mmCIF file of C-alpha atoms and ligand atoms in Angstrom:
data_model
loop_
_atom_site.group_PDB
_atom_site.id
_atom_site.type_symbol
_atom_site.label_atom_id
_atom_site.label_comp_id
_atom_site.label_asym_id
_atom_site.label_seq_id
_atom_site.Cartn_x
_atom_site.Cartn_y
_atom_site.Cartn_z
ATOM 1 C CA UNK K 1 27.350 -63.167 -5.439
ATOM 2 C CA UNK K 2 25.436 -61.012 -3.022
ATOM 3 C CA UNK K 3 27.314 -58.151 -1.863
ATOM 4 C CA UNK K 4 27.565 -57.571 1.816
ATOM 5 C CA UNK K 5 26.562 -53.890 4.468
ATOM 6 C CA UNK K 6 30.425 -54.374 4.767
ATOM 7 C CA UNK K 7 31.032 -53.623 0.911
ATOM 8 C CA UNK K 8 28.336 -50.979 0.636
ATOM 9 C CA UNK K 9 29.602 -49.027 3.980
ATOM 10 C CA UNK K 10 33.166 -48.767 1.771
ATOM 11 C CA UNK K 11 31.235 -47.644 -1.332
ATOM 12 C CA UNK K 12 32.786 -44.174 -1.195
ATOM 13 C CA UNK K 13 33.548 -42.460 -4.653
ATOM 14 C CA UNK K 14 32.156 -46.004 -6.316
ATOM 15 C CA UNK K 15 29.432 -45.024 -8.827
ATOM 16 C CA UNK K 16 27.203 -47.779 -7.296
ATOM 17 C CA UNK K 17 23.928 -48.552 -9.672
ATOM 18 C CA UNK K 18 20.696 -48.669 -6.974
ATOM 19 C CA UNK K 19 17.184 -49.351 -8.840
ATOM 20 C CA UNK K 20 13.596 -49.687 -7.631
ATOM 21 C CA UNK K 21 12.151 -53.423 -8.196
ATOM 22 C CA UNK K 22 9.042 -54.456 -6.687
ATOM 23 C CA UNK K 23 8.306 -58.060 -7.680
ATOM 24 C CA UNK K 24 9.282 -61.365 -9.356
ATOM 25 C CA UNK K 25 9.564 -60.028 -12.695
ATOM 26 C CA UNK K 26 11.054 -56.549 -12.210
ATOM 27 C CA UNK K 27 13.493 -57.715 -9.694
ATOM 28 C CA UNK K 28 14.887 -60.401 -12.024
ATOM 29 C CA UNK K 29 15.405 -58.012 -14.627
ATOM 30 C CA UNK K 30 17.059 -55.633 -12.251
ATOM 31 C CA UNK K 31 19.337 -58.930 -11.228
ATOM 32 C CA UNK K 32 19.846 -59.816 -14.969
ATOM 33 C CA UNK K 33 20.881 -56.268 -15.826
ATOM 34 C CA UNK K 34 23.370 -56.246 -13.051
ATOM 35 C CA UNK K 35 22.260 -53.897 -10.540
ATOM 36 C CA UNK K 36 24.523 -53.319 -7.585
ATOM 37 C CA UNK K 37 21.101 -52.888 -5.265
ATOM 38 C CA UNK K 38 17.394 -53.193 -5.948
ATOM 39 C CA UNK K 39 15.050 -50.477 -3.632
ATOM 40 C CA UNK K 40 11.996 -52.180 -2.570
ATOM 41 C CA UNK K 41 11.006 -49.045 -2.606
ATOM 42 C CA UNK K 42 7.519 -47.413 -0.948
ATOM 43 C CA UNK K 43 7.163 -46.077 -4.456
ATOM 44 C CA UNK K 44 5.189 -48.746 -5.285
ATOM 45 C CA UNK K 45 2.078 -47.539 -3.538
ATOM 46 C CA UNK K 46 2.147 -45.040 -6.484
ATOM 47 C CA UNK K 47 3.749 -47.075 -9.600
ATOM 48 C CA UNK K 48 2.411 -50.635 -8.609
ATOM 49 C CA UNK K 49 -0.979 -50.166 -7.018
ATOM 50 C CA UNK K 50 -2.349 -47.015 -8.132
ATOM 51 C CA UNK K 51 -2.364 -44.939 -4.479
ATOM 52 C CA UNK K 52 -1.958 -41.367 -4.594
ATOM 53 C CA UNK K 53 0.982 -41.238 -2.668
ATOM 54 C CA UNK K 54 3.262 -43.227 -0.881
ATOM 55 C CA UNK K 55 1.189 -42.073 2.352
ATOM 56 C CA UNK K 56 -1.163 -45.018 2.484
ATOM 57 C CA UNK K 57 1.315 -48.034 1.788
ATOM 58 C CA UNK K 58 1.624 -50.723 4.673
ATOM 59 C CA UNK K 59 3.933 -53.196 6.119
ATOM 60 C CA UNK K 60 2.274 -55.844 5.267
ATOM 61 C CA UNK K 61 2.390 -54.321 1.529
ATOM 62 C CA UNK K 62 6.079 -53.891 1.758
ATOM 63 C CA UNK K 63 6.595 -57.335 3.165
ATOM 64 C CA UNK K 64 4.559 -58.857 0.271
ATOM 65 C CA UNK K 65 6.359 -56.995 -2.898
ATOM 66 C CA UNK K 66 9.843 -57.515 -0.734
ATOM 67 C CA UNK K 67 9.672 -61.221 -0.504
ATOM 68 C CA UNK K 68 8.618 -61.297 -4.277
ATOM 69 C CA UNK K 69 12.039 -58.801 -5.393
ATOM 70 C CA UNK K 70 13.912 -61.595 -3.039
ATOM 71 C CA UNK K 71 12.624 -64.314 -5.144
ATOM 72 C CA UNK K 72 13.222 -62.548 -8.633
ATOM 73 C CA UNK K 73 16.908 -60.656 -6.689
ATOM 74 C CA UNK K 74 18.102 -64.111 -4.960
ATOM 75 C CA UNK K 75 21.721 -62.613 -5.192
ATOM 76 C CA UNK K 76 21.282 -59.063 -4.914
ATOM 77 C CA UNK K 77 21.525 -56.168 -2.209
ATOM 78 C CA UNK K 78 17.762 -55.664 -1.518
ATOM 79 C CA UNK K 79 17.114 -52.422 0.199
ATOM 80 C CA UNK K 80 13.449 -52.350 1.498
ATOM 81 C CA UNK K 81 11.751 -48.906 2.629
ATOM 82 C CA UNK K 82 9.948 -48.710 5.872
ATOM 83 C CA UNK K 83 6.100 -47.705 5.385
ATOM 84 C CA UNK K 84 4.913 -44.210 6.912
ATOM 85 C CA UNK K 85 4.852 -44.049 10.683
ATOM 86 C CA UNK K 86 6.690 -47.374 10.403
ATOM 87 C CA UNK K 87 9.293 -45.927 12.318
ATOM 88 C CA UNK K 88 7.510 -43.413 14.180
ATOM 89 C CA UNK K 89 8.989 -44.983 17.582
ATOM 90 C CA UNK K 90 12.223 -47.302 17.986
ATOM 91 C CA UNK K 91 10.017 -49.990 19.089
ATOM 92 C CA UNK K 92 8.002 -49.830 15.950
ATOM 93 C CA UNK K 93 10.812 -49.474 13.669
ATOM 94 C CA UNK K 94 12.816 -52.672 15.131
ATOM 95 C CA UNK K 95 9.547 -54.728 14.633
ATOM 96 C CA UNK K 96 8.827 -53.012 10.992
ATOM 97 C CA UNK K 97 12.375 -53.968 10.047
ATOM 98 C CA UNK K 98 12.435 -57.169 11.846
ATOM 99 C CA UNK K 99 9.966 -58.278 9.529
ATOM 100 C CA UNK K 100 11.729 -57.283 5.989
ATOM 101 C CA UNK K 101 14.519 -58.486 7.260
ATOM 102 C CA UNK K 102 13.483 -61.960 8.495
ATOM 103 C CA UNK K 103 10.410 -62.832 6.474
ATOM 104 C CA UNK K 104 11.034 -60.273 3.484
ATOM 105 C CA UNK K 105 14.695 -61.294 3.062
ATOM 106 C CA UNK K 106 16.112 -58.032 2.663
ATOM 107 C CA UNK K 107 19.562 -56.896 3.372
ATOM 108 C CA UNK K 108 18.581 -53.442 5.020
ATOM 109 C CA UNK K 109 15.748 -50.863 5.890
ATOM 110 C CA UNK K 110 15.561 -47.325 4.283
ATOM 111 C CA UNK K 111 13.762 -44.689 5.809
ATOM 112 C CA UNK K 112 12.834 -41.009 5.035
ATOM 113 C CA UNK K 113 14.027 -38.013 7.350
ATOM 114 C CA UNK K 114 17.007 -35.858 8.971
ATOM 115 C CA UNK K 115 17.794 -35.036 12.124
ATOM 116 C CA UNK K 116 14.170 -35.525 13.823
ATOM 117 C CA UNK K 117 15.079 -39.984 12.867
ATOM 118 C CA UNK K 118 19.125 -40.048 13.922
ATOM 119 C CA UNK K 119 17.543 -41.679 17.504
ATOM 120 C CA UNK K 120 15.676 -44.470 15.818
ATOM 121 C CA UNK K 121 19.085 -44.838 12.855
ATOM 122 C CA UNK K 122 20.929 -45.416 16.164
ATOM 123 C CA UNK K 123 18.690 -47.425 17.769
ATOM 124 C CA UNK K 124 17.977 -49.855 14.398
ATOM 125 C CA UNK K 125 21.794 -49.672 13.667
ATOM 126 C CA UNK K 126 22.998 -50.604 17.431
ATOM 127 C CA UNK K 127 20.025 -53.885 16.972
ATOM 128 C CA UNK K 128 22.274 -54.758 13.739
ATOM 129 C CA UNK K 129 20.080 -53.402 11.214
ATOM 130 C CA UNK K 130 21.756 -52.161 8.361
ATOM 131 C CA UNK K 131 19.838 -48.402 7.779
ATOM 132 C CA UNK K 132 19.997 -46.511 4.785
ATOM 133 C CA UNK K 133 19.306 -42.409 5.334
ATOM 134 C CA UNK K 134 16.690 -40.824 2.735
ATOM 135 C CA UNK K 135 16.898 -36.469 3.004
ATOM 136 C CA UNK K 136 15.610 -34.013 0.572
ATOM 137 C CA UNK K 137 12.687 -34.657 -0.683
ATOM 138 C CA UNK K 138 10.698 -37.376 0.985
ATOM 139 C CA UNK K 139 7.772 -38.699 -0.262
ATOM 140 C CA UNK K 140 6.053 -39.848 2.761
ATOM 141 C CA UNK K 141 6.132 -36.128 3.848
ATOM 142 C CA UNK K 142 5.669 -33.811 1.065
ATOM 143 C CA UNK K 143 2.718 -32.081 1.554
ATOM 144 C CA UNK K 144 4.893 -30.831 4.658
ATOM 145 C CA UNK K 145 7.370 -29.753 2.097
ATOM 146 C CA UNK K 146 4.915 -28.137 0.100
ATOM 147 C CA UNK K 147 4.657 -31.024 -2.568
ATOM 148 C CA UNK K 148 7.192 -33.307 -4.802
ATOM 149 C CA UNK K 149 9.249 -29.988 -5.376
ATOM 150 C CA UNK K 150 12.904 -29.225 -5.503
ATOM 151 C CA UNK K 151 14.005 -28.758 -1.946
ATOM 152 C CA UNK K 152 17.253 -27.066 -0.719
ATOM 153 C CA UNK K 153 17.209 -24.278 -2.643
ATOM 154 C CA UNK K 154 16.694 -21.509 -0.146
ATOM 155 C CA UNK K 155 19.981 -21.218 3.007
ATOM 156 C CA UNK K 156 17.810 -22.384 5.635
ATOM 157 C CA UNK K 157 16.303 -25.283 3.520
ATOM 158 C CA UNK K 158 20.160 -26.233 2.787
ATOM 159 C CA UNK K 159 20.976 -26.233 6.020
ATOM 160 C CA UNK K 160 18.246 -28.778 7.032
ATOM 161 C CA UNK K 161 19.400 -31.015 4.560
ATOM 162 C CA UNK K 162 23.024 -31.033 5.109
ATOM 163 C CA UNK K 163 22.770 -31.360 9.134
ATOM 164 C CA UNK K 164 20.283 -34.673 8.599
ATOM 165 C CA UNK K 165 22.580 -35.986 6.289
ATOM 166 C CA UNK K 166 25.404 -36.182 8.735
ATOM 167 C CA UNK K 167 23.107 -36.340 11.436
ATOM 168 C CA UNK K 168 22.089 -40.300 9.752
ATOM 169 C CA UNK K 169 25.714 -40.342 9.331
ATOM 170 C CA UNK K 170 26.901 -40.048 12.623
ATOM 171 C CA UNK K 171 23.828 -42.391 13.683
ATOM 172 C CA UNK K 172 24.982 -45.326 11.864
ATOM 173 C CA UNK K 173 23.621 -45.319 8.155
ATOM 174 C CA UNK K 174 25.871 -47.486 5.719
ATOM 175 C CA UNK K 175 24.619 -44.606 3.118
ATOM 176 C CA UNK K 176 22.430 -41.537 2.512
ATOM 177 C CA UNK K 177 19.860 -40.787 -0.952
ATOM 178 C CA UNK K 178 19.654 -37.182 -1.707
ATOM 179 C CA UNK K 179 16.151 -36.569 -3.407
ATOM 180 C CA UNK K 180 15.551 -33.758 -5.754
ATOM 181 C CA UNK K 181 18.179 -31.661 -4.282
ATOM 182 C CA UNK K 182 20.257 -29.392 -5.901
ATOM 183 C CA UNK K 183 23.499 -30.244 -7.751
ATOM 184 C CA UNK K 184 25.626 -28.586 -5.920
ATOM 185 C CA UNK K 185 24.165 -28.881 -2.759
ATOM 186 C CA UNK K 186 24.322 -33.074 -3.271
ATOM 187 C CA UNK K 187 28.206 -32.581 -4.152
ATOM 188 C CA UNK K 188 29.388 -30.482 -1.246
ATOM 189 C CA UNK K 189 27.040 -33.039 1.016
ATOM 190 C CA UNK K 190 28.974 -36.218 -0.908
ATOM 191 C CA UNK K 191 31.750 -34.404 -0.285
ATOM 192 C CA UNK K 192 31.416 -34.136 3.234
ATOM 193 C CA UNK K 193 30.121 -37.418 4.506
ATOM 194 C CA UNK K 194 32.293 -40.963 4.610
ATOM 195 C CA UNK K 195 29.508 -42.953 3.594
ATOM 196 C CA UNK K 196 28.049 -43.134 0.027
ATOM 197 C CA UNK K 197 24.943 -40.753 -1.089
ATOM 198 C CA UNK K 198 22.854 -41.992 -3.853
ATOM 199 C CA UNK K 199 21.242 -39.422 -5.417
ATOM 200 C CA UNK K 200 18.084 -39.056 -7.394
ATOM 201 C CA UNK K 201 17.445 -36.089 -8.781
ATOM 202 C CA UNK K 202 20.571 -34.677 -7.207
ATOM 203 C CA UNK K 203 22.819 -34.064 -9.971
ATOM 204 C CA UNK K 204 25.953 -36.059 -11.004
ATOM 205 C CA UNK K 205 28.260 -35.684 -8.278
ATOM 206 C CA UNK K 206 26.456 -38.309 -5.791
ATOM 207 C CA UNK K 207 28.519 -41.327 -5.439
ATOM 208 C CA UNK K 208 25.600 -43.514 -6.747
ATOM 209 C CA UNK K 209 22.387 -43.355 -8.574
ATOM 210 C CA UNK K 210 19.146 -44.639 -7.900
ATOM 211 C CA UNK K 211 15.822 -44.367 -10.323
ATOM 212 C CA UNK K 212 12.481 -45.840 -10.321
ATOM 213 C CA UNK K 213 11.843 -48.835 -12.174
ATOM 214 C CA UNK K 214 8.752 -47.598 -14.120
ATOM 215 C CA UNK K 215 10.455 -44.697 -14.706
ATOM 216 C CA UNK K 216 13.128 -45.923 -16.569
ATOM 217 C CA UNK K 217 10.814 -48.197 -18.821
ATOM 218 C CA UNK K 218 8.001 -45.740 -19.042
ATOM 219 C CA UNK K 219 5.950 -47.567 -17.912
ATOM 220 C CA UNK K 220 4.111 -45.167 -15.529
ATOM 221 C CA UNK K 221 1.675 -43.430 -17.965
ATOM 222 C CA UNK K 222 2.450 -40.194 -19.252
ATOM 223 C CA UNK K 223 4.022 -38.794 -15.992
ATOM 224 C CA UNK K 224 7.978 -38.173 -16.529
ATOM 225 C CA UNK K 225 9.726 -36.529 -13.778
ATOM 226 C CA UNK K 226 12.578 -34.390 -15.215
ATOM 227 C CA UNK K 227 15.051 -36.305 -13.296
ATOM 228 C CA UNK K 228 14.309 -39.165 -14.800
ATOM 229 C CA UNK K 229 15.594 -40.639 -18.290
ATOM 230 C CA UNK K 230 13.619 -42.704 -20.331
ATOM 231 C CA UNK K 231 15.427 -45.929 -22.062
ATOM 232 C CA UNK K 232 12.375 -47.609 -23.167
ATOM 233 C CA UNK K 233 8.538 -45.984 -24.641
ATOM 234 C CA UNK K 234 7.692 -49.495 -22.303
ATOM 235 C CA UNK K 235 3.548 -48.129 -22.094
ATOM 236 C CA UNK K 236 3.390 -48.084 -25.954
ATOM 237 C CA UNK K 237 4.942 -51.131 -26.558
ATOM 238 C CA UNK K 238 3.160 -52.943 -24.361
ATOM 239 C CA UNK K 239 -0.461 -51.287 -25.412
ATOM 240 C CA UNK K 240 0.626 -52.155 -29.052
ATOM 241 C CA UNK K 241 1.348 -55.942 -27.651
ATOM 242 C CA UNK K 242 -1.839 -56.392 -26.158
ATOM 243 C CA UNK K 243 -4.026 -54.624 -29.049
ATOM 244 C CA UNK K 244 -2.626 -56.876 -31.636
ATOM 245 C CA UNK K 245 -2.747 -59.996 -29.601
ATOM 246 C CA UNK K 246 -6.652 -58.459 -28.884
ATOM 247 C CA UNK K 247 -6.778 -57.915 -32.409
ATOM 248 C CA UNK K 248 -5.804 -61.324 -33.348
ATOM 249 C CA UNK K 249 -7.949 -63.224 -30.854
ATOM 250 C CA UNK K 250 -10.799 -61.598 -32.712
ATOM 251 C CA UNK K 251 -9.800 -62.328 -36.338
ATOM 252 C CA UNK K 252 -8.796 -65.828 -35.615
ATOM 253 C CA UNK K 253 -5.045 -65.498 -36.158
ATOM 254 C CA UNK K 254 -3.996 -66.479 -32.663
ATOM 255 C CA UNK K 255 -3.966 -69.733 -31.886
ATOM 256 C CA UNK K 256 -1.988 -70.785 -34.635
ATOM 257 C CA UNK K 257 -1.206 -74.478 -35.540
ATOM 258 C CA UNK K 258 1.939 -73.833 -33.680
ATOM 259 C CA UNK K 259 -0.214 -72.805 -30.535
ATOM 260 C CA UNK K 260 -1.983 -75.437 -30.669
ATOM 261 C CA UNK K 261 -1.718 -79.604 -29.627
HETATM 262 O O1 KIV J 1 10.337 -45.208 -2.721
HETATM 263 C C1 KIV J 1 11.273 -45.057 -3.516
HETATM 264 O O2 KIV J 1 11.285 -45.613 -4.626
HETATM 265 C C2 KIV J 1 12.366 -44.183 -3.121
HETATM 266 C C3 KIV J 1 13.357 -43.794 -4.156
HETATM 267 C C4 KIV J 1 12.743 -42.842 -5.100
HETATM 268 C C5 KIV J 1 14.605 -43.284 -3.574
HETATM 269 O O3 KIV J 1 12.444 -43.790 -2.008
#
């Protein structure tokens, strides 16, 4: 059964799984593996259609791969990020996340930011829109941040991170991701806050975990973040899968009397 904002806002010290799903396919495998929340994450502008960053990835985009996790995720938590500038106003983010939540069937928005978003967490959360905090590194902004790097490793950098996480905190989000943060900086912040952080990249004290679908299959060419671990070669299988069936077109083997009527 689909678990409720209710269950996830008392989450605390519960080493929740969260994974990225994008589609039919991926989102049915998340279901099937037992995920305790898929990410419609804006990651897929990178993983899924092959944009540099996560910069150029619109609503309509995220509404399209959100309704097709719902499909594959019918009983899942689905999570579903709002685009860049999305929620550059309160007005725009009630009508981004009015959207994923009505037509895209998703349980709650995430967004990417600190202190500078608490008005608009505040604003979504008083609407009734479940809002999940994203601090660290965020995609949508890192050439601000000086690219997909560690952050938090100098005081003042710290400092940031920890204020925006209670900042969302104190603004209503059910939860908060730490990206590429350090350990120990992601345990004194889970530590500190009531709600549950998911980390990525964050160490192993965060309450839960959260990784990118491609990621964990390989199936995003040779790029590996070191964050990441790798439970399937899924890009080799796959190009051996297609080759032979290639292969076999070509010599005749395929279709076989059994293929064929
Ligand atoms: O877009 C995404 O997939 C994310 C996760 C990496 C947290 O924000």
């Amino acid at each position: 059964m689909r678990r409720t904002v209710k269950e996830f806002r008392q989450a605390k010290g519960k080493r929740l799984v969260y994974l990225t799903a994008y589609d039919y396919p991926s989102a049915r495998l998340a279901e099937k593996a037992g995920v305790d929340a898929i990410l419609v994450g804006d990651s897929l502008g990178m993983v899924v259609l092959g944009y540099p960053s996560t910069v150029p990835v619109t609503l309509e985009e995220m509404l399209h791969h959100t309704k097709a996790a719902r499909r594959g995720a019918p009983e899942t938590f689905l999570v579903a990020d709002l685009p860049y500038l999305a929620y550059a106003t309160l007005d725009r983010a009630l009508k981004a996340a009015e959207r994923l939540l009505k037509e895209g069937g998703a349980d709650a928005v995430k967004l990417e930011g600190g202190e500078e978003v608490a008005e608009v967490v505040q604003g979504l959360t008083r609407a009734g829109v479940p809002v999940l905090g994203h601090v660290g590194l965020t995609p949508q902004t890192a050439s601000q941040l000086g690219g997909y790097r560690l952050q938090g490793k100098r005081p003042e950098e710290a400092e940031r991170i920890f204020k925006g996480a209670l900042a969302l905190e104190a603004a209503g989000a059910y939860g908060v991701v730490l990206e590429m943060v350090p350990a120990l900086l992601a345990k004194e912040i889970t530590e500190r806050l009531a709600v549950h952080t998911i980390g990525i990249g964050a160490g192993p004290h965060t309450d839960a975990q959260v990784l990118v679908f491609h990621d964990v299959l390989g199936l995003y060419g040779e790029f590996k973040p070191r964050f990441a671990k790798r439970y399937l070669e899924g890009e080799r299988l796959f190009l051996e899968a297609l080759s032979r069936y290639a292969e076999e077109v070509r010599e005749g083997v395929f279709p076989g009397e059994e293929h064929s009527f």
